[in-house]
PDB file of C-alpha atoms and ligand atoms in Angstrom:
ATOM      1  CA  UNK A 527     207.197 114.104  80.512  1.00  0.00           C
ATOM      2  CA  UNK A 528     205.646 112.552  83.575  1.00  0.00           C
ATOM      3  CA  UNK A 529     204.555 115.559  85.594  1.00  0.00           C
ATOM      4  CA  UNK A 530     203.938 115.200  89.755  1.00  0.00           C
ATOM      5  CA  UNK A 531     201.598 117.387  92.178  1.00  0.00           C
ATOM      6  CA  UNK A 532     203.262 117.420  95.830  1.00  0.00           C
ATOM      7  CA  UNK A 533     205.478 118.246  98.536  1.00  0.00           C
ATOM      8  CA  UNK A 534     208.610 116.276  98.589  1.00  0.00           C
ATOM      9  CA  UNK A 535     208.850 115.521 102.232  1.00  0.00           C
ATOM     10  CA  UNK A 536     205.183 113.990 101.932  1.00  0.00           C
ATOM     11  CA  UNK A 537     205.707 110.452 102.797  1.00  0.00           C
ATOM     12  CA  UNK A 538     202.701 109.449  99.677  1.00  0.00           C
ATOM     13  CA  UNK A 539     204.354 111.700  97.438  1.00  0.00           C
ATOM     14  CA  UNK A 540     207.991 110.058  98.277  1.00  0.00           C
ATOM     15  CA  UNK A 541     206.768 106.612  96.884  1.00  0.00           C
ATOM     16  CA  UNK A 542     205.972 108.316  93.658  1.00  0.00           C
ATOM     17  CA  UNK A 543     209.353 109.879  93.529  1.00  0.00           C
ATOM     18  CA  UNK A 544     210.996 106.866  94.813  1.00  0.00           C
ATOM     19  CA  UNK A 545     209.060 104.448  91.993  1.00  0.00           C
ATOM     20  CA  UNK A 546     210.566 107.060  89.299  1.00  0.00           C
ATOM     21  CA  UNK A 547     213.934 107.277  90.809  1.00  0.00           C
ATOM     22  CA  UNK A 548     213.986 103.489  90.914  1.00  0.00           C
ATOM     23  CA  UNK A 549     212.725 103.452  87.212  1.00  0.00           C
ATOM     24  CA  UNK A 550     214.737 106.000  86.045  1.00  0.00           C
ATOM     25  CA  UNK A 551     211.577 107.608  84.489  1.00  0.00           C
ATOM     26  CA  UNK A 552     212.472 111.444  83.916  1.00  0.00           C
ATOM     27  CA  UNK A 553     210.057 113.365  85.464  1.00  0.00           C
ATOM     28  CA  UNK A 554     209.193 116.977  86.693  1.00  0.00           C
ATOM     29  CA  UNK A 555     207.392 117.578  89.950  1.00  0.00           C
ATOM     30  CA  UNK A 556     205.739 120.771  91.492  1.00  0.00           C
ATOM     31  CA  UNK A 557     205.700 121.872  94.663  1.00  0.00           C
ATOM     32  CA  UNK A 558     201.778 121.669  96.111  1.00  0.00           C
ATOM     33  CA  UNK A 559     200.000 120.879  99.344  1.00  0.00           C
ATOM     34  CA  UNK A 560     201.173 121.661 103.104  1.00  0.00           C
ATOM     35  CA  UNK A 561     202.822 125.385 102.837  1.00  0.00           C
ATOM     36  CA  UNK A 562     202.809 125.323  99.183  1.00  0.00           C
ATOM     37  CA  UNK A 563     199.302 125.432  99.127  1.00  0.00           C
ATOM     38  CA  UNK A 564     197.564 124.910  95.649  1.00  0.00           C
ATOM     39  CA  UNK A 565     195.629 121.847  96.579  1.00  0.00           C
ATOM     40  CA  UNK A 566     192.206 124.150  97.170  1.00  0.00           C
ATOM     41  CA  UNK A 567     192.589 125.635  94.326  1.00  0.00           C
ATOM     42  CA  UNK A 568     190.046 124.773  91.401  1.00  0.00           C
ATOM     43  CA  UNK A 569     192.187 124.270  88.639  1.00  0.00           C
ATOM     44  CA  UNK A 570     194.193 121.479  90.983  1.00  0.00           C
ATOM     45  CA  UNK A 571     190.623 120.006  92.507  1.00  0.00           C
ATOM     46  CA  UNK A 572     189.479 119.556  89.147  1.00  0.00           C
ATOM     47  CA  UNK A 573     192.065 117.170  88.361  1.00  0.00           C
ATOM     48  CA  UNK A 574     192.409 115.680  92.222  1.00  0.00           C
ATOM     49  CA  UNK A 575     188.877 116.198  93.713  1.00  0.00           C
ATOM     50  CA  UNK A 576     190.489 115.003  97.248  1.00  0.00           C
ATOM     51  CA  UNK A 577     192.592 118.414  97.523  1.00  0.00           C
ATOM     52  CA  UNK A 578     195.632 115.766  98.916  1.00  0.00           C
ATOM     53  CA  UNK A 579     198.834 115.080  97.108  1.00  0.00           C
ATOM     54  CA  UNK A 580     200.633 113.322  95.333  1.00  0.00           C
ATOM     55  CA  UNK A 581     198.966 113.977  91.245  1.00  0.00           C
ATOM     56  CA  UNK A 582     200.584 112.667  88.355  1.00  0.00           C
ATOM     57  CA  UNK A 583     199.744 113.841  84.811  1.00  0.00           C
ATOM     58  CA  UNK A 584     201.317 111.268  82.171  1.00  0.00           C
ATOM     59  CA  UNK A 585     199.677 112.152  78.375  1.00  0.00           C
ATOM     60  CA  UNK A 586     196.241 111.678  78.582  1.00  0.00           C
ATOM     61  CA  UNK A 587     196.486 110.085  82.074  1.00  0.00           C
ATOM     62  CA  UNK A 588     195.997 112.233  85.421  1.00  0.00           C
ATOM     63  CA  UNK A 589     195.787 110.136  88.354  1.00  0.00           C
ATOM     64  CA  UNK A 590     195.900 110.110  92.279  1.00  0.00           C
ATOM     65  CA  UNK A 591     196.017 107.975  95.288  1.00  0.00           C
ATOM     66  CA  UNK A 592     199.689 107.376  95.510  1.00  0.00           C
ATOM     67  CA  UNK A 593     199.135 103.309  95.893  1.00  0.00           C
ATOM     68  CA  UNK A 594     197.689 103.871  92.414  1.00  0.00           C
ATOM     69  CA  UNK A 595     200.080 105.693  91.021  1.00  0.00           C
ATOM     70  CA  UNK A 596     202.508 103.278  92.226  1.00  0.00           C
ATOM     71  CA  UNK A 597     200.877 100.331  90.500  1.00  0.00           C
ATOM     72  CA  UNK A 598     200.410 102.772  87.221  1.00  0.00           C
ATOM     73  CA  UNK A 599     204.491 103.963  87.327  1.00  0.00           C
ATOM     74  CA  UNK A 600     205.344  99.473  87.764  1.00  0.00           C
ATOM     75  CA  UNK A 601     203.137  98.221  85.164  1.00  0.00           C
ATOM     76  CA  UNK A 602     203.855 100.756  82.794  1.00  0.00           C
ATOM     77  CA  UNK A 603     208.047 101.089  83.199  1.00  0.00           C
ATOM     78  CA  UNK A 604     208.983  98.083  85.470  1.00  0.00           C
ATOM     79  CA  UNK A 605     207.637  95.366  84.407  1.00  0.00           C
ATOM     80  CA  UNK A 606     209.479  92.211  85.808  1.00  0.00           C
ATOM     81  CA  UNK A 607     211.542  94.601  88.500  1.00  0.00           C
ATOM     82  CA  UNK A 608     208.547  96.700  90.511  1.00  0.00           C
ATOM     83  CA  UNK A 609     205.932  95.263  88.933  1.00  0.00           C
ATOM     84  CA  UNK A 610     206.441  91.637  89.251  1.00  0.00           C
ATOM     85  CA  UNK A 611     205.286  89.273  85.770  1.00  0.00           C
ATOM     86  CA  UNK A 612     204.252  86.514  87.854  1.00  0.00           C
ATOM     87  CA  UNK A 613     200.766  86.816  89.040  1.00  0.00           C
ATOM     88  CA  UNK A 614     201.171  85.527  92.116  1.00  0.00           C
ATOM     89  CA  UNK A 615     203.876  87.590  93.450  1.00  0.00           C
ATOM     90  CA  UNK A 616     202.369  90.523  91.740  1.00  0.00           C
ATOM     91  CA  UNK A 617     199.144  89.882  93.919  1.00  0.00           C
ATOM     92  CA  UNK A 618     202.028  89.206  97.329  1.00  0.00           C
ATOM     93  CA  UNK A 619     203.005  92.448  96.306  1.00  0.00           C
ATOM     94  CA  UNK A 620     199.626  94.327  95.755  1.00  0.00           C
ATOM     95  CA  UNK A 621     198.690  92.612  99.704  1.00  0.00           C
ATOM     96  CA  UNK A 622     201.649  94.232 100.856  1.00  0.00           C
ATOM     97  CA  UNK A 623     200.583  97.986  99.272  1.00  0.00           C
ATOM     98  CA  UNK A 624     196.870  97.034 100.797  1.00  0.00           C
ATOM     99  CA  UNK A 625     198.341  96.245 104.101  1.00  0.00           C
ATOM    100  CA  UNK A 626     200.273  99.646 104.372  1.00  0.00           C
ATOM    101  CA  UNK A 627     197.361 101.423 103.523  1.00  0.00           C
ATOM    102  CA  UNK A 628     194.534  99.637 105.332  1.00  0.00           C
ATOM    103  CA  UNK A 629     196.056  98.195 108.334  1.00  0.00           C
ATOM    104  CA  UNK A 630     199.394  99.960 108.626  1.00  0.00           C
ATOM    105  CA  UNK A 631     198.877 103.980 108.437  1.00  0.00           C
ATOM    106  CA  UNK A 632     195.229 103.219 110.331  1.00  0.00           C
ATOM    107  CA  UNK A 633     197.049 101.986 113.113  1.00  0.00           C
ATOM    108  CA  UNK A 634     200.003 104.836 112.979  1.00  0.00           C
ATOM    109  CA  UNK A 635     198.258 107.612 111.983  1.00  0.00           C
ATOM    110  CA  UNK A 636     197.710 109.313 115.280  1.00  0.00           C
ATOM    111  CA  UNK A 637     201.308 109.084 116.032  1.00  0.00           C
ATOM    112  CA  UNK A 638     202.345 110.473 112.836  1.00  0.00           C
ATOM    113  CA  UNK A 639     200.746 113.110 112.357  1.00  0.00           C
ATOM    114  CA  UNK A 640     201.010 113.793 116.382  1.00  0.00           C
ATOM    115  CA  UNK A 641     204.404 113.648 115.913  1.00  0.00           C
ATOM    116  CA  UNK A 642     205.377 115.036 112.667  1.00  0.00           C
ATOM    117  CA  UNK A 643     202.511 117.493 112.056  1.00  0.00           C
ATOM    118  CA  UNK A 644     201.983 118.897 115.344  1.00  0.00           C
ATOM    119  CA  UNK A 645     202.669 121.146 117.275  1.00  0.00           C
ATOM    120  CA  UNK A 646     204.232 119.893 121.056  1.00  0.00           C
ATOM    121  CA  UNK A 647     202.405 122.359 122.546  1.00  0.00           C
ATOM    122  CA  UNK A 648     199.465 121.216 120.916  1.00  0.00           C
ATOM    123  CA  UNK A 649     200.137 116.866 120.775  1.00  0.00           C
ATOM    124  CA  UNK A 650     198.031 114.550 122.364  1.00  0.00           C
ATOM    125  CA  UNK A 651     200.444 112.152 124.200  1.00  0.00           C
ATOM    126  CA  UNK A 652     197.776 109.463 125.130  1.00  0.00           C
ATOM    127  CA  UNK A 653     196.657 109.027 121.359  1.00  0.00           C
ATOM    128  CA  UNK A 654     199.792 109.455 120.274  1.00  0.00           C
ATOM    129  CA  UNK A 655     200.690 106.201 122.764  1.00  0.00           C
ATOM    130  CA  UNK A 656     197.924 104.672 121.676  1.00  0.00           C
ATOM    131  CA  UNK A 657     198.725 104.905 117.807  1.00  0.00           C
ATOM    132  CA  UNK A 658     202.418 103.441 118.712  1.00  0.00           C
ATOM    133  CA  UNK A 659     201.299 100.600 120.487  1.00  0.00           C
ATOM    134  CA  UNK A 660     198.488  99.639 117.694  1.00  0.00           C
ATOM    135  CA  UNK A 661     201.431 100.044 115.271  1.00  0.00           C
ATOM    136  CA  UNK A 662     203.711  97.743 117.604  1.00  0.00           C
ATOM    137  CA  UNK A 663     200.694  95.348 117.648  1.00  0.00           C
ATOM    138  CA  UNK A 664     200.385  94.996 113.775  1.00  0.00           C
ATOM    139  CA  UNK A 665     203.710  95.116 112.814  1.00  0.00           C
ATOM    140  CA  UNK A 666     205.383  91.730 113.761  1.00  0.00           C
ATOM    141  CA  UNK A 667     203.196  90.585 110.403  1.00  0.00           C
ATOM    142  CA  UNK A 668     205.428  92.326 108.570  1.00  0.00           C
ATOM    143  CA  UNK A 669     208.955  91.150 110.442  1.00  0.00           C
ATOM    144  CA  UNK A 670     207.345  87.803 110.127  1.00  0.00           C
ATOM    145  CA  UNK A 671     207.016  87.372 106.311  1.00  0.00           C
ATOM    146  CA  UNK A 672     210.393  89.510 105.888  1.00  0.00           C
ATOM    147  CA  UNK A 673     211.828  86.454 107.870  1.00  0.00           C
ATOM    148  CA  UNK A 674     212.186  84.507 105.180  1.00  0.00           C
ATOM    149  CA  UNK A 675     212.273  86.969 102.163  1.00  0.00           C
ATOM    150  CA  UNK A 676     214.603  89.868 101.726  1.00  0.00           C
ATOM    151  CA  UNK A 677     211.610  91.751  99.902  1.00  0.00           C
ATOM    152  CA  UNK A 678     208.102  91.761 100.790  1.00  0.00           C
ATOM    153  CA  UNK A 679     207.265  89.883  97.671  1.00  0.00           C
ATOM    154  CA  UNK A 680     210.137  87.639  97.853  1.00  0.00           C
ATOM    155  CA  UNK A 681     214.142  88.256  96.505  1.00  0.00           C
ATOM    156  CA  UNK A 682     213.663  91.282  94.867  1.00  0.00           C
ATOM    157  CA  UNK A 683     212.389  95.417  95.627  1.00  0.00           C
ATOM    158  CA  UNK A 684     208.636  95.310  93.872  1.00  0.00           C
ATOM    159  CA  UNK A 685     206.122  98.439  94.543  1.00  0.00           C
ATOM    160  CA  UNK A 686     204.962  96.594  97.389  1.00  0.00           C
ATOM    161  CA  UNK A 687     208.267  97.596  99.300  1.00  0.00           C
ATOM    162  CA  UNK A 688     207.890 100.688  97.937  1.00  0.00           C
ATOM    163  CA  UNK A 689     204.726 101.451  99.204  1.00  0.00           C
ATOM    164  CA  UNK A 690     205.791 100.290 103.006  1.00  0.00           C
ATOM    165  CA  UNK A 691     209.080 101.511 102.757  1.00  0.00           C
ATOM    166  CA  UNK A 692     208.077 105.309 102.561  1.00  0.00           C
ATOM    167  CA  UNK A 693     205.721 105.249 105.427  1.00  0.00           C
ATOM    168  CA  UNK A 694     208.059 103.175 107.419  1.00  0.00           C
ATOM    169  CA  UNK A 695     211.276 105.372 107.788  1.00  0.00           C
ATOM    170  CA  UNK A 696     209.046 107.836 109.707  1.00  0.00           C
ATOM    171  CA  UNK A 697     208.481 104.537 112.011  1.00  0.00           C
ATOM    172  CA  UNK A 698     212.160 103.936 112.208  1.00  0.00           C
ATOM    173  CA  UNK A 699     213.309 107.409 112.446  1.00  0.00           C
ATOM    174  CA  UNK A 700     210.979 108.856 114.782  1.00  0.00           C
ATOM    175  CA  UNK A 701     211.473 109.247 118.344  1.00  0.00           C
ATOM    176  CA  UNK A 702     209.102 106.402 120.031  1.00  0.00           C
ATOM    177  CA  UNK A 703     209.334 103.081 121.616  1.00  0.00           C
ATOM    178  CA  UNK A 704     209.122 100.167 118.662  1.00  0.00           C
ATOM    179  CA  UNK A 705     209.635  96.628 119.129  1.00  0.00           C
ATOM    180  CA  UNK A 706     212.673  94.793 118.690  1.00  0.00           C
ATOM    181  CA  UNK A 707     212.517  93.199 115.158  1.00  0.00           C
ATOM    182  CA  UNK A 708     215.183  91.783 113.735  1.00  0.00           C
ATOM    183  CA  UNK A 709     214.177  91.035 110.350  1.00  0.00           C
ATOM    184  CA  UNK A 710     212.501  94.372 109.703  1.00  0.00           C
ATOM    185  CA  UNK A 711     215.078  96.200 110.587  1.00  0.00           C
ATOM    186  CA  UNK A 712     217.682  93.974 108.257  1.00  0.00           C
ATOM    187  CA  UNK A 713     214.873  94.793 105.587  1.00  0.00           C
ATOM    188  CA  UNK A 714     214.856  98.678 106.303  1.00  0.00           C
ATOM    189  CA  UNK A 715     218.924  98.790 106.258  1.00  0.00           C
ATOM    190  CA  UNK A 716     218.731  96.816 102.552  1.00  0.00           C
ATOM    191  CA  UNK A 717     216.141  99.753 101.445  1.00  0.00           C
ATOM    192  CA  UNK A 718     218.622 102.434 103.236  1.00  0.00           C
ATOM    193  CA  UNK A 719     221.546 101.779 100.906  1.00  0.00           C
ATOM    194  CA  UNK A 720     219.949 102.118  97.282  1.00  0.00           C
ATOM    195  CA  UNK A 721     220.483 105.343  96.361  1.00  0.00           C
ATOM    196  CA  UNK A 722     217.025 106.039  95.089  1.00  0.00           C
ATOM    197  CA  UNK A 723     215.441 105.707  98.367  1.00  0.00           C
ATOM    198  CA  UNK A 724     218.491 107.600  99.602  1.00  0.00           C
ATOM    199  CA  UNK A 725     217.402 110.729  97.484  1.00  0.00           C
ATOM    200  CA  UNK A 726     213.576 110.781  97.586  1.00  0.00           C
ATOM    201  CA  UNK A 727     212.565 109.169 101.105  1.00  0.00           C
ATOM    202  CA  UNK A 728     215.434 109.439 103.234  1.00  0.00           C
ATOM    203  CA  UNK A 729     215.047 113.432 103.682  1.00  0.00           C
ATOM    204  CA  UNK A 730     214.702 115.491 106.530  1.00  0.00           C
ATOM    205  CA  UNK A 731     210.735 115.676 107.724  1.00  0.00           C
ATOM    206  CA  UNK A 732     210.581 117.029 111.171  1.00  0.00           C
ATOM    207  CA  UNK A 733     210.440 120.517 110.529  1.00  0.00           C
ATOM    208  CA  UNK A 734     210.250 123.543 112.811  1.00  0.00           C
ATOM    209  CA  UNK A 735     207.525 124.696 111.627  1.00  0.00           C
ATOM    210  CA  UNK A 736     204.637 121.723 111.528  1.00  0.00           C
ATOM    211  CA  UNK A 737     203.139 123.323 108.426  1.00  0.00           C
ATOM    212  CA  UNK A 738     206.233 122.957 106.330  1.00  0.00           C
ATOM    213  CA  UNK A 739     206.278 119.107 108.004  1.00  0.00           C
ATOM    214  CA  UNK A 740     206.924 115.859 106.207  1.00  0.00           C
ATOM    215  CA  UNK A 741     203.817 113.539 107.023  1.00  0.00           C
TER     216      UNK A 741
HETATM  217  N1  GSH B1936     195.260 108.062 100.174  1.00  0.00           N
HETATM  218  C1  GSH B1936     195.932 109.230  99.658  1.00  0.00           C
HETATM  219  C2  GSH B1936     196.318 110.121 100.822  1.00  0.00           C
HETATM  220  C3  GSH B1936     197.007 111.391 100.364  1.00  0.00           C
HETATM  221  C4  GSH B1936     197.396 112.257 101.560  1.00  0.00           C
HETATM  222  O1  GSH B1936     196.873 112.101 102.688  1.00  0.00           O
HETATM  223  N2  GSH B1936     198.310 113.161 101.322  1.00  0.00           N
HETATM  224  C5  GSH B1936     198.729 114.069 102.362  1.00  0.00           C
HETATM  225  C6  GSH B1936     200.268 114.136 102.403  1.00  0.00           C
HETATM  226  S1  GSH B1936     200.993 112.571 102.850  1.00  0.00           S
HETATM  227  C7  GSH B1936     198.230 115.472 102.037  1.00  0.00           C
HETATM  228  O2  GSH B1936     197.902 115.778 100.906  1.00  0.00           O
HETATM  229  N3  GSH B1936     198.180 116.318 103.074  1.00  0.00           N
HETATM  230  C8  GSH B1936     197.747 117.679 102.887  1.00  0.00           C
HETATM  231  C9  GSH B1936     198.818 118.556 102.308  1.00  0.00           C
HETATM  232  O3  GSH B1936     199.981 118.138 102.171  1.00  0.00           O
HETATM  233  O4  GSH B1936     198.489 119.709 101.999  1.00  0.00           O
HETATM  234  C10 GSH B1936     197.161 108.800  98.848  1.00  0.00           C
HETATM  235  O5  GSH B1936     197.719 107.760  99.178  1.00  0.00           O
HETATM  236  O6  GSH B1936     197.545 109.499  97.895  1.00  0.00           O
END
């Protein structure tokens, strides 16, 4: 069975669990990283060198960098739903997974982990701003393709949405300013009502204590 590494209010580890939720691939995951710990540990760093969740062992296969694992999970159980079979939408939806992790988490970063992993005591309210209004600045090239699609990579949910849709409910749910966009949001309330994104993203990750938080 498809074994998982990782905390299940990380938002990289929630697109694994989503994918497999989506794919109805059994699977059985184990609590590592943030209070959990485990991730320094040798026998984990000798399988993930980066010490981060999410893992995945699957037979012979271990593998990290949840974008990755995401690609793995749609080629190898959802072909023609996640993992789209024409090339060219399959490379619209790779962009989209390249653009979350390149251009969109760069930009939020500050304000997510300010936010989510930090202390108020301890935040830094001007990078914080900073990271929200870089987000706010990047974002409209998402609302813009969603426009005319209902899916990043056109009618249908492909790993592409997955990979966007994790990181983005923080966006949505968090307390900051965001820009009014219309056809992001009507995208975000399609992802809200499938019950697989329901169970594995849509979970509580503003903890009291920032070590057990859900970054
Ligand atoms: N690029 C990596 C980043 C992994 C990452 O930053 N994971 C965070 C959680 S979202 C982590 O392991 N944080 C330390 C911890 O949870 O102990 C990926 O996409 O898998």
């Amino acid at each position: 069975m498809l074994e998982i590494w990782g905390r299940k209010n990380s938002y990289n580890v929630q697109k694994v669990l989503w994918c497999c939720e989506e794919l109805e691939v059994p699977y059985q995951r184990h609590d590592a990283g943030g209070k959990f710990g485990g991730t320094d540990q040798d026998e984990y760093l000798q399988q993930n060198p980066t010490g981060l969740v999410p893992t995945i062992a699957d037979g012979d296969l271990t593998l990290w960098e949840s974008n990755s694992i995401v690609r793995y999970l749609a080629a190898s159980y959802g072909a023609g739903s996640l993992w789209p079979e024409d090339p060219a939408e399959r490379a619209i939806a790779d962009k989209w997974m390249d653009f979350q992790l390149g251009t969109l988490f760069p930009a939020f970063k500050d304000a997510l982990i300010g936010l989510v992993r930090t202390s108020p005591e301890d935040r830094d309210p001007e990078k914080i701003d900073a990271a929200v209004r870089a987000t706010a600045d990047v974002i409209p090239i998402l609302d813009a393709r969603l426009r005319d699609n209902d899916y990043v990579a056109g009618s249908s949910l492909t790993m592409g949405d997955v990979a966007l849709g994790s990181l983005l409910y923080r966006w949505f749910e968090l307390e900051i300013e965001r820009p009014d966009l219309p056809a992001l949001r009507a995208w975000y309330d399609r992802l809200a009502e499938r019950p697989a994104y329901q169970k594995t993203v849509m979970v509580s990750f503003a903890m009291e204590d920032p070590s057990e938080s859900g970054a």
